[in-house]
Coordinates of C-alpha atoms and ligand atoms in Angstrom, one line a residue:
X1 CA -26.9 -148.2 -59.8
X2 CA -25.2 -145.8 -57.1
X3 CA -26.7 -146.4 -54.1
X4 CA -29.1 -143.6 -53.1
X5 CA -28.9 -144.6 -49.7
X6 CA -25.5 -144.1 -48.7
X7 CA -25.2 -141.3 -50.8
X8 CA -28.2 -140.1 -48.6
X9 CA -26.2 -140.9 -45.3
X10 CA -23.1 -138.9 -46.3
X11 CA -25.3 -135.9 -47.3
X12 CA -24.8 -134.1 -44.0
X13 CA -21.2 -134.1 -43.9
X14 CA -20.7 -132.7 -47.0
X15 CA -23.7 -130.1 -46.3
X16 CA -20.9 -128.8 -43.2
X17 CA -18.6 -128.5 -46.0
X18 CA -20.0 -126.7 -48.1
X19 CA -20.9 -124.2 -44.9
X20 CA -17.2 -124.2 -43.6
X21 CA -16.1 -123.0 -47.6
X22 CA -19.3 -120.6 -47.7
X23 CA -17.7 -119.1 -44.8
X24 CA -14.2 -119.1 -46.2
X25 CA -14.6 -118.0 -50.0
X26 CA -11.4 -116.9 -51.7
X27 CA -11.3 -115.2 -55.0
X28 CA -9.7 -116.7 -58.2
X29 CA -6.1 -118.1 -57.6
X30 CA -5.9 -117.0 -53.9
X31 CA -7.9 -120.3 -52.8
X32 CA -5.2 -121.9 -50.5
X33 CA -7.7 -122.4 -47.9
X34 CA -9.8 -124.2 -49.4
X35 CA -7.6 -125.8 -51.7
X36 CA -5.8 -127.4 -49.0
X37 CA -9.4 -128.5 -47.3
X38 CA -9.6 -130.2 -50.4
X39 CA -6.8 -131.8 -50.3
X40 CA -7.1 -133.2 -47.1
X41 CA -10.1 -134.4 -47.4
X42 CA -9.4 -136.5 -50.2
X43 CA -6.1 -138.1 -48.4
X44 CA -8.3 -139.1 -45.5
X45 CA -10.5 -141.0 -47.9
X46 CA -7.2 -142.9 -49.5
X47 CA -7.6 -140.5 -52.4
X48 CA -4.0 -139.9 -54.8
X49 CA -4.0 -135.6 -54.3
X50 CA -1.8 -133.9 -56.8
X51 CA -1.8 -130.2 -55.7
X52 CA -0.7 -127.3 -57.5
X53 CA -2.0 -127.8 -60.6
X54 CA -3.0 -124.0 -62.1
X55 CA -1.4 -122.7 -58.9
X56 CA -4.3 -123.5 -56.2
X57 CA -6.0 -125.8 -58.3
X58 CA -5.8 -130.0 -57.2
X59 CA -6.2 -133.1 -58.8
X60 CA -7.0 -136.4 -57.0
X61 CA -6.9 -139.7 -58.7
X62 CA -8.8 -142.7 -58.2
X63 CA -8.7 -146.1 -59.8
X64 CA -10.2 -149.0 -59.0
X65 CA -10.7 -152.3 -61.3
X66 CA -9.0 -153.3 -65.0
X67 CA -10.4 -150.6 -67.0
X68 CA -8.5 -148.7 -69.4
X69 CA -11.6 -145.5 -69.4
X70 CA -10.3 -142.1 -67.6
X71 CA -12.7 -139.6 -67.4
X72 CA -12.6 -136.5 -65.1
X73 CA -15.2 -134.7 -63.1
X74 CA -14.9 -131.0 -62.1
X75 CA -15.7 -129.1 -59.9
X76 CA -14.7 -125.0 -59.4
X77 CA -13.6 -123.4 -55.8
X78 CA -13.8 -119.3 -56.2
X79 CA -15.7 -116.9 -54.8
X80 CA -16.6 -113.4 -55.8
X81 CA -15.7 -109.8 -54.7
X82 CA -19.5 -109.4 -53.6
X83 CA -20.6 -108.1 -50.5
X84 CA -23.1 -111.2 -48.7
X85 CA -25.9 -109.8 -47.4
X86 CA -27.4 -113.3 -46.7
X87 CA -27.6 -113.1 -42.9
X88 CA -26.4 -116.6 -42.3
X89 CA -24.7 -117.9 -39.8
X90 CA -22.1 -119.2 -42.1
X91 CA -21.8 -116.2 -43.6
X92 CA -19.2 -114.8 -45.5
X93 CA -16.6 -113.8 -42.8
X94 CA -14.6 -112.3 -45.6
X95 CA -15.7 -108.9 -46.4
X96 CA -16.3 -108.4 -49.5
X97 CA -15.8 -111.6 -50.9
X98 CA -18.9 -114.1 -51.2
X99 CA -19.8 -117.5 -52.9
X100 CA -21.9 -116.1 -54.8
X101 CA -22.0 -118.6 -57.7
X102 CA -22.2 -121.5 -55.9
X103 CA -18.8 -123.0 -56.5
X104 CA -18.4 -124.3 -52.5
X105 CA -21.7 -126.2 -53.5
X106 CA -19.9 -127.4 -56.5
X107 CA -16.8 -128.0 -54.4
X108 CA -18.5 -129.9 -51.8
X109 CA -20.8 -132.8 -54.2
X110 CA -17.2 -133.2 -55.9
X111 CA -15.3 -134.3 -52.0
X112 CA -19.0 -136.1 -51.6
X113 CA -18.3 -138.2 -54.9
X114 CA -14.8 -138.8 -54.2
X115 CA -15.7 -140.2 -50.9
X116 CA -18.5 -142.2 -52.1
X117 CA -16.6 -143.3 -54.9
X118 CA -13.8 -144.4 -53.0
X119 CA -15.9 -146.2 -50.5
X120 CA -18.2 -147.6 -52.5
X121 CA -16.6 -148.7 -55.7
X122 CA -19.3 -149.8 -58.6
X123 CA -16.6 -148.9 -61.4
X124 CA -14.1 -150.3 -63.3
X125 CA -11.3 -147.5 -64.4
X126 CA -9.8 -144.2 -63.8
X127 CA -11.4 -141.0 -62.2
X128 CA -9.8 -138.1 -62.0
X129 CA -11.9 -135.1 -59.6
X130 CA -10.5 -131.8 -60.7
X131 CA -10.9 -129.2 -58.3
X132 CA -10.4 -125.9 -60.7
X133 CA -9.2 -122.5 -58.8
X134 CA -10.3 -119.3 -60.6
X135 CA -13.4 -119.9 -63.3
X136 CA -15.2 -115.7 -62.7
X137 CA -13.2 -114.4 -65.4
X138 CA -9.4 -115.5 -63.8
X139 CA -8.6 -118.3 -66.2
X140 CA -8.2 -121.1 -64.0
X141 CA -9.3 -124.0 -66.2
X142 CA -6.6 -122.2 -68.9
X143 CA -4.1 -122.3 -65.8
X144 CA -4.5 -125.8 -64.9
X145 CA -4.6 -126.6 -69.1
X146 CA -1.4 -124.7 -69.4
X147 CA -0.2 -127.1 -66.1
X148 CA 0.0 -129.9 -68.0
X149 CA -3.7 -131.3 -66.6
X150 CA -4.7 -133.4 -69.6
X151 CA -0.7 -134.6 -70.0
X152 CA -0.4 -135.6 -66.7
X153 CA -4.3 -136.9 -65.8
X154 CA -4.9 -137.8 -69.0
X155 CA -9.3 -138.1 -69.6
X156 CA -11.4 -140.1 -72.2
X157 CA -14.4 -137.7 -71.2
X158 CA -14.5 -134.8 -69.0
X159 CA -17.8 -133.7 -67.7
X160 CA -18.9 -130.4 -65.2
X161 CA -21.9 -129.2 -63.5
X162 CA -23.1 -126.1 -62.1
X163 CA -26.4 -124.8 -59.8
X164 CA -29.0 -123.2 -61.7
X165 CA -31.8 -120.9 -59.4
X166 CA -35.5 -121.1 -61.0
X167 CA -34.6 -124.7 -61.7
X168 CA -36.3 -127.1 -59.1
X169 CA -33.9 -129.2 -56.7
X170 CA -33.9 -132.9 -58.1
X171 CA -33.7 -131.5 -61.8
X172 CA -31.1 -131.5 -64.6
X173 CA -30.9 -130.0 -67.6
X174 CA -28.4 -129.4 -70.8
X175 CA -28.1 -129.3 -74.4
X176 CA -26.2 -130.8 -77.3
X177 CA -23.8 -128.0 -79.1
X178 CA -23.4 -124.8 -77.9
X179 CA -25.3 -124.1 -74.7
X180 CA -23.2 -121.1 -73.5
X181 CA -21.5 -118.2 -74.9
X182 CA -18.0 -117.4 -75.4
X183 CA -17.2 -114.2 -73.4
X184 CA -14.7 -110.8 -73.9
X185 CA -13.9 -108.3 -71.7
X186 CA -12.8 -104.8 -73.4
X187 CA -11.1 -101.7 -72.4
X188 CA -11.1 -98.2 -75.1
X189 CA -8.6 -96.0 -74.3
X190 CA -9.6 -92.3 -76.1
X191 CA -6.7 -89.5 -75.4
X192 CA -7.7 -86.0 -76.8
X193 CA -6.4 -82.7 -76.0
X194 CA -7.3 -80.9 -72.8
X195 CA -8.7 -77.2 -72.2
X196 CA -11.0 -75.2 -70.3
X197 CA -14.7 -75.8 -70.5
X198 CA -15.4 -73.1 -71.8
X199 CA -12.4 -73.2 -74.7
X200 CA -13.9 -76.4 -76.8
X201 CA -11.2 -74.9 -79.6
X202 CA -8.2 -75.1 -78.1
X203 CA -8.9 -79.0 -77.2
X204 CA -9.6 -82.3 -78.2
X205 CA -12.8 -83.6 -76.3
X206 CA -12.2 -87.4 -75.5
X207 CA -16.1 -87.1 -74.0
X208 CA -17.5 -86.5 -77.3
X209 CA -15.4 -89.4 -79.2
X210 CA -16.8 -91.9 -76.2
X211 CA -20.3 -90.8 -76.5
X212 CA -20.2 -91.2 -80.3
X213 CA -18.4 -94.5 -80.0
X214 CA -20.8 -95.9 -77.6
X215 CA -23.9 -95.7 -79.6
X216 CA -21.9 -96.5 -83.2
X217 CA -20.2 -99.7 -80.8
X218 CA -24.2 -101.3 -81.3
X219 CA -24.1 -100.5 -84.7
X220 CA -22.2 -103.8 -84.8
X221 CA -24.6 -106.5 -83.3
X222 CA -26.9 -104.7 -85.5
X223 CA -25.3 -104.1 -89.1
X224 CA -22.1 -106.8 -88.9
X225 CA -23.4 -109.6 -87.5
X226 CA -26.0 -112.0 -89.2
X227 CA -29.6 -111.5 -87.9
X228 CA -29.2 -115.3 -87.7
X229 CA -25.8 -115.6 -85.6
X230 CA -26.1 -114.6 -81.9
X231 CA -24.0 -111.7 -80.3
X232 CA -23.8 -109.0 -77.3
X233 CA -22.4 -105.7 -76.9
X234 CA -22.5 -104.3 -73.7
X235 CA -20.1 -100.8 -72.5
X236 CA -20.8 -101.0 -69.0
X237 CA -18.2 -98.0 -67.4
X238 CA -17.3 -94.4 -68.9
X239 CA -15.1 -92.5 -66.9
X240 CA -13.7 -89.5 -67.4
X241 CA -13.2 -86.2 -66.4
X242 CA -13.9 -84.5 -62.5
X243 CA -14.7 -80.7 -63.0
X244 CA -17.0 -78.4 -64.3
X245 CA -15.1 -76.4 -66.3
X246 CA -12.1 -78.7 -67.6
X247 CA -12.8 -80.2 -70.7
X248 CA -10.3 -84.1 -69.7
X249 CA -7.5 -85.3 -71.9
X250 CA -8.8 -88.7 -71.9
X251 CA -11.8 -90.8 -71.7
X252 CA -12.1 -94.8 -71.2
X253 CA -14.9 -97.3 -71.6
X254 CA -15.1 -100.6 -70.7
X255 CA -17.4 -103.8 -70.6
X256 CA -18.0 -107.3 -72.5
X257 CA -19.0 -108.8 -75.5
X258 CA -20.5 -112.5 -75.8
X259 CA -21.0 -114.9 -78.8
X260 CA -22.0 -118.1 -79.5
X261 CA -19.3 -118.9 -82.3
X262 CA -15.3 -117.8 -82.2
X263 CA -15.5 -116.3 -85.5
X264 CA -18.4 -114.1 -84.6
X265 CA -16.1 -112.9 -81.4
X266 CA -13.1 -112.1 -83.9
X267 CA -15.5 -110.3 -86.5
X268 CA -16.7 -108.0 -82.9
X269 CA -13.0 -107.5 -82.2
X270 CA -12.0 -106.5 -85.6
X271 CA -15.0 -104.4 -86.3
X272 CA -15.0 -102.6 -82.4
X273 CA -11.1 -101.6 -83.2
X274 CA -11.6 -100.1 -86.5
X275 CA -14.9 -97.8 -85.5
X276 CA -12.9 -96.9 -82.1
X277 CA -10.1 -95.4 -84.3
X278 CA -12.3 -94.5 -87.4
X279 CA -14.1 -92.4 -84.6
X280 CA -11.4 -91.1 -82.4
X281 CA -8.9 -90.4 -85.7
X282 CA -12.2 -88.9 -87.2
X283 CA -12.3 -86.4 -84.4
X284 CA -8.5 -85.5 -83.9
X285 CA -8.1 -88.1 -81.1
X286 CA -6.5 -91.5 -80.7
X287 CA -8.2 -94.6 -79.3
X288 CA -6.7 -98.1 -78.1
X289 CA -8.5 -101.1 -77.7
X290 CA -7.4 -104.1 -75.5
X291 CA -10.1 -107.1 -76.3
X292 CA -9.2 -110.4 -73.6
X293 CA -11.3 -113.5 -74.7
X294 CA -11.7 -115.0 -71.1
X295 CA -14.4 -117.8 -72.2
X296 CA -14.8 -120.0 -75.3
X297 CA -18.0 -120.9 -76.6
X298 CA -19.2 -123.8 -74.2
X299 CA -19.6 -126.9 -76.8
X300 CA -21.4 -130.2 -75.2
X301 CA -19.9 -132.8 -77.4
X302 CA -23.0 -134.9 -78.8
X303 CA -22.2 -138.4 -77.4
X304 CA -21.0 -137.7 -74.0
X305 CA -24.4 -135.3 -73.7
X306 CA -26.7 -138.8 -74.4
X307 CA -24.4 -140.1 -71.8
X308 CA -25.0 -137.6 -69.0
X309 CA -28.3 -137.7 -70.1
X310 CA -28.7 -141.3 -69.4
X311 CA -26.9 -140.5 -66.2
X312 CA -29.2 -137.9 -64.9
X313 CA -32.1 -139.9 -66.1
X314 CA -31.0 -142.9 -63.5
X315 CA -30.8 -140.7 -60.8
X316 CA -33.9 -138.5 -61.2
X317 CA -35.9 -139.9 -63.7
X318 CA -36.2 -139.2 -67.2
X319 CA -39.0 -136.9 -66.6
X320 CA -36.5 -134.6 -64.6
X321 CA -33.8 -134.5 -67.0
X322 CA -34.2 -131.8 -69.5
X323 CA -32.0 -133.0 -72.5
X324 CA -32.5 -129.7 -74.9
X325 CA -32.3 -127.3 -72.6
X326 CA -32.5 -123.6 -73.1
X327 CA -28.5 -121.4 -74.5
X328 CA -27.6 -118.8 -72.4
X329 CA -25.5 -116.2 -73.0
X330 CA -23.8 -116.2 -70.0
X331 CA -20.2 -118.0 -70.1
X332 CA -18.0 -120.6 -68.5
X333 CA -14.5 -121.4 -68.2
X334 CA -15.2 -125.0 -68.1
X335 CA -15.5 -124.2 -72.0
X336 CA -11.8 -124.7 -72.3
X337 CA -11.3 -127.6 -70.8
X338 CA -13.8 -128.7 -73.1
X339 CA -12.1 -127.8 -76.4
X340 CA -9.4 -130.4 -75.3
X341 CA -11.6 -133.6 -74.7
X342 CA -14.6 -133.7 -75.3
X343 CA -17.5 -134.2 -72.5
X344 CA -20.5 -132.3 -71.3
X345 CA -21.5 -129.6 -68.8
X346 CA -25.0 -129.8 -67.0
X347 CA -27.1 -128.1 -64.8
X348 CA -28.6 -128.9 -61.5
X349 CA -31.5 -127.4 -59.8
X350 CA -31.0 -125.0 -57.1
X351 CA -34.1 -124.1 -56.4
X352 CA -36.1 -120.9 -55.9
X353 CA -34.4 -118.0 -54.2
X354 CA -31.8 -115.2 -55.5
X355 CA -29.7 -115.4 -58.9
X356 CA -26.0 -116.0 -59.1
X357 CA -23.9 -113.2 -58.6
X358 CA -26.7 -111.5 -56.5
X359 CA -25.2 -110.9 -52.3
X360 CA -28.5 -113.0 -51.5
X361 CA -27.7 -115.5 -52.7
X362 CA -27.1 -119.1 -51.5
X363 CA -26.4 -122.7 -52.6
X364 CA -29.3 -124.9 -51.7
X365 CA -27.7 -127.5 -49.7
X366 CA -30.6 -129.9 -51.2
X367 CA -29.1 -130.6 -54.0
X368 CA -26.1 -132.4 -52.7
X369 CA -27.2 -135.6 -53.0
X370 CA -28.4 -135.1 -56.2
X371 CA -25.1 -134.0 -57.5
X372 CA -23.6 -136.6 -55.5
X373 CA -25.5 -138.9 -57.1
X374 CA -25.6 -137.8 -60.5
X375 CA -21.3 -137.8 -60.3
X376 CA -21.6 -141.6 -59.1
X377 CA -24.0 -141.9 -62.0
X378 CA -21.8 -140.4 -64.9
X379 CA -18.6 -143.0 -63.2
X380 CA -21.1 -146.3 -63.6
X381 CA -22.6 -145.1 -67.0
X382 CA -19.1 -144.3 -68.3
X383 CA -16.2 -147.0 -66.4
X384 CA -18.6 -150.0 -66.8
X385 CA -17.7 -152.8 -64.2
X386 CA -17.1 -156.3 -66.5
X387 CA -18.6 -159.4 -65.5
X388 CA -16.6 -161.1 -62.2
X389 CA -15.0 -157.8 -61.6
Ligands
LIG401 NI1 -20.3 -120.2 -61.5

């Protein structure tokens, strides 16, 4: 059982931590700073660093005992191009960047497990804590895939976490299956013909195709998709144009699309490309359509769920574990690593306060011990010490 009171003791340190990378966020790829704070950190604790795996991303390796089990916690380190308006005095001094997902929270109970962990023991095995660079839409868990990570650190299990606001501090919760959705980003390209404003014939009017294609774009969620099966379709940008009187040559939209199934993502893809050009060829114009899929469903594998659950339930009680939790549709790099071994992502309470992604908002340095403990839970439950070891 990890020991709550010397996870308790070390709580403060890693609280500074997670301050000192609140004031230092760096967006996706560009996270030398802390990168190399992590780095150090785990060297001073005795900790085997591999860095540069996924460009900023590290990898530290700890083994302790006869056991043949490797699993692998981890943890994300980027911020977000937000403006804080938080007022703290660890503010973002940044401008314009901000943790505003809580990954230096994340960040920080990872160096506070590896620490413990290395201190403490309590496990028989391999742990590998990997520190991911780039999860808001940069592809650093593909990165560090692509690096070899599962070659190289190879993992029985892999398991994440992440903050959730509205949930209280001391809970956990997760589901078997698909708990979040895959995610696209889009771009429509629609060239017409340019004219005057008030010469509609001599042109093509690229404003017209968009504005058609953006209401016949929901026809799909509505129409092609099962009632049954889960999607979204959201254009969040038009642009074009500037004057009055000049009728542009092109338009563009943009935005994302989420599902909870990877067929249901290529059926959006296929369908959005043939009504952009249906529409634009329709009207005399031309469309292109660039569709990225950035996020994979998330998929909790079914076993290593019951064992995180157990986990949780050691730490917090069974009471304060919610083991069917509520999909979202939001989406999570951490998806990927997933699709590789298989493992489990749950959610710790953050408290009340502002949402993720808001410039209010804060990691609630309460829950470090929790996560803490809940790591040093998931190593027990999962690297088993043997008798006399
Ligand atoms: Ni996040």
């Amino acid at each position: 059982m990890a020991n709550r009171d010397a996870i308790d003791a070390i709580a403060p340190e890693f609280t500074e931590i997670r301050r000192d990378i609140h004031a230092h966020p760096e967006i996706g790829m560009t996270e030398t700073r802390t990168s190399a704070l992590v780095a150090d950190k785990l060297r001073s604790w005795g900790i085997e660093v591999h860095s540069g795996i996924g460009k900023t991303g590290v990898v530290g390796v700890l083994r302790r005992g006869n056991g043949h089990g490797r699993i692998g916690l981890r943890a994300d380190m980027d911020a977000l191009p937000i403006d804080e308006t938080t007022g703290l005095a660890y503010a973002s001094r940044n401008p314009g960047v901000m943790h505003a997902c809580g990954h230096d929270g994340h960040t920080a109970m990872l160096l506070g497990a590896a620490k413990y962990l290395a201190e403490n023991g309590g496990f028989s095995g391999t742990v590998h804590f990997i520190f991911q660079p780039a999860e808001e839409g940069l592809g650093g868990a593909r990165a560090m895939i692509a690096d070899g990570l599962f070659e190289q650190f190879p993992c029985d299990a892999v398991f994440g976490m992440h903050n959730r606001p509205g949930l209280e501090v001391g809970r956990f919760s997760i589901r078997p299956g698909t708990q979040m959705a895959g995610g696209a980003f889009f771009d429509i390209a629609i060239t017409g013909r340019g004219s005057h404003g008030a010469r509609p014939e001599a042109g093509i009017d690229p404003v017209v195709v968009a504005a058609q294609l953006v209401s016949s774009l929901q026809s799909i969620v509505a129409r092609r998709v099962s009632p049954t099966d889960t999607a979204v379709l959201s254009v969040t940008r038009i642009a074009a144009g500037e004057a009055y009187n000049v009728i542009p040559e092109t338009a563009a939209l943009r935005g994302t699309a989420r599902t909870m199934r990877h067929e249901t993502m290529a059926l959006l893809e296929t369908e959005m490309r043939r009504l952009a050009e249906g529409i634009a060829g329709g009207f005399g114009a031309r469309a292109e359509v660039d569709f990225r899929v950035l996020f994979a469903p998330l998929v909790n594998d079914a076993h290593e769920t019951e064992a995180i659950v157990a986990a949780a339930s050691k730490v917090a009680g069974a009471d304060r574990v919610e083991a069917s939790g509520p999909q979202t549709m939001a989406s999570e790099d951490f998806s990927f690593m997933l699709e590789k071994v298989p493992g489990a992502f749950i959610n710790l309470g953050n408290g009340g306060g502002a949402e993720v992604h808001n410039p209010l908002y804060n990691f609630n340095d309460e829950a470090i011990p929790h996560g803490i403990a809940l790591w040093a839970s998931i190593v027990e439950e999962k690297l088993p010490q043997a008798a006399g070891e």
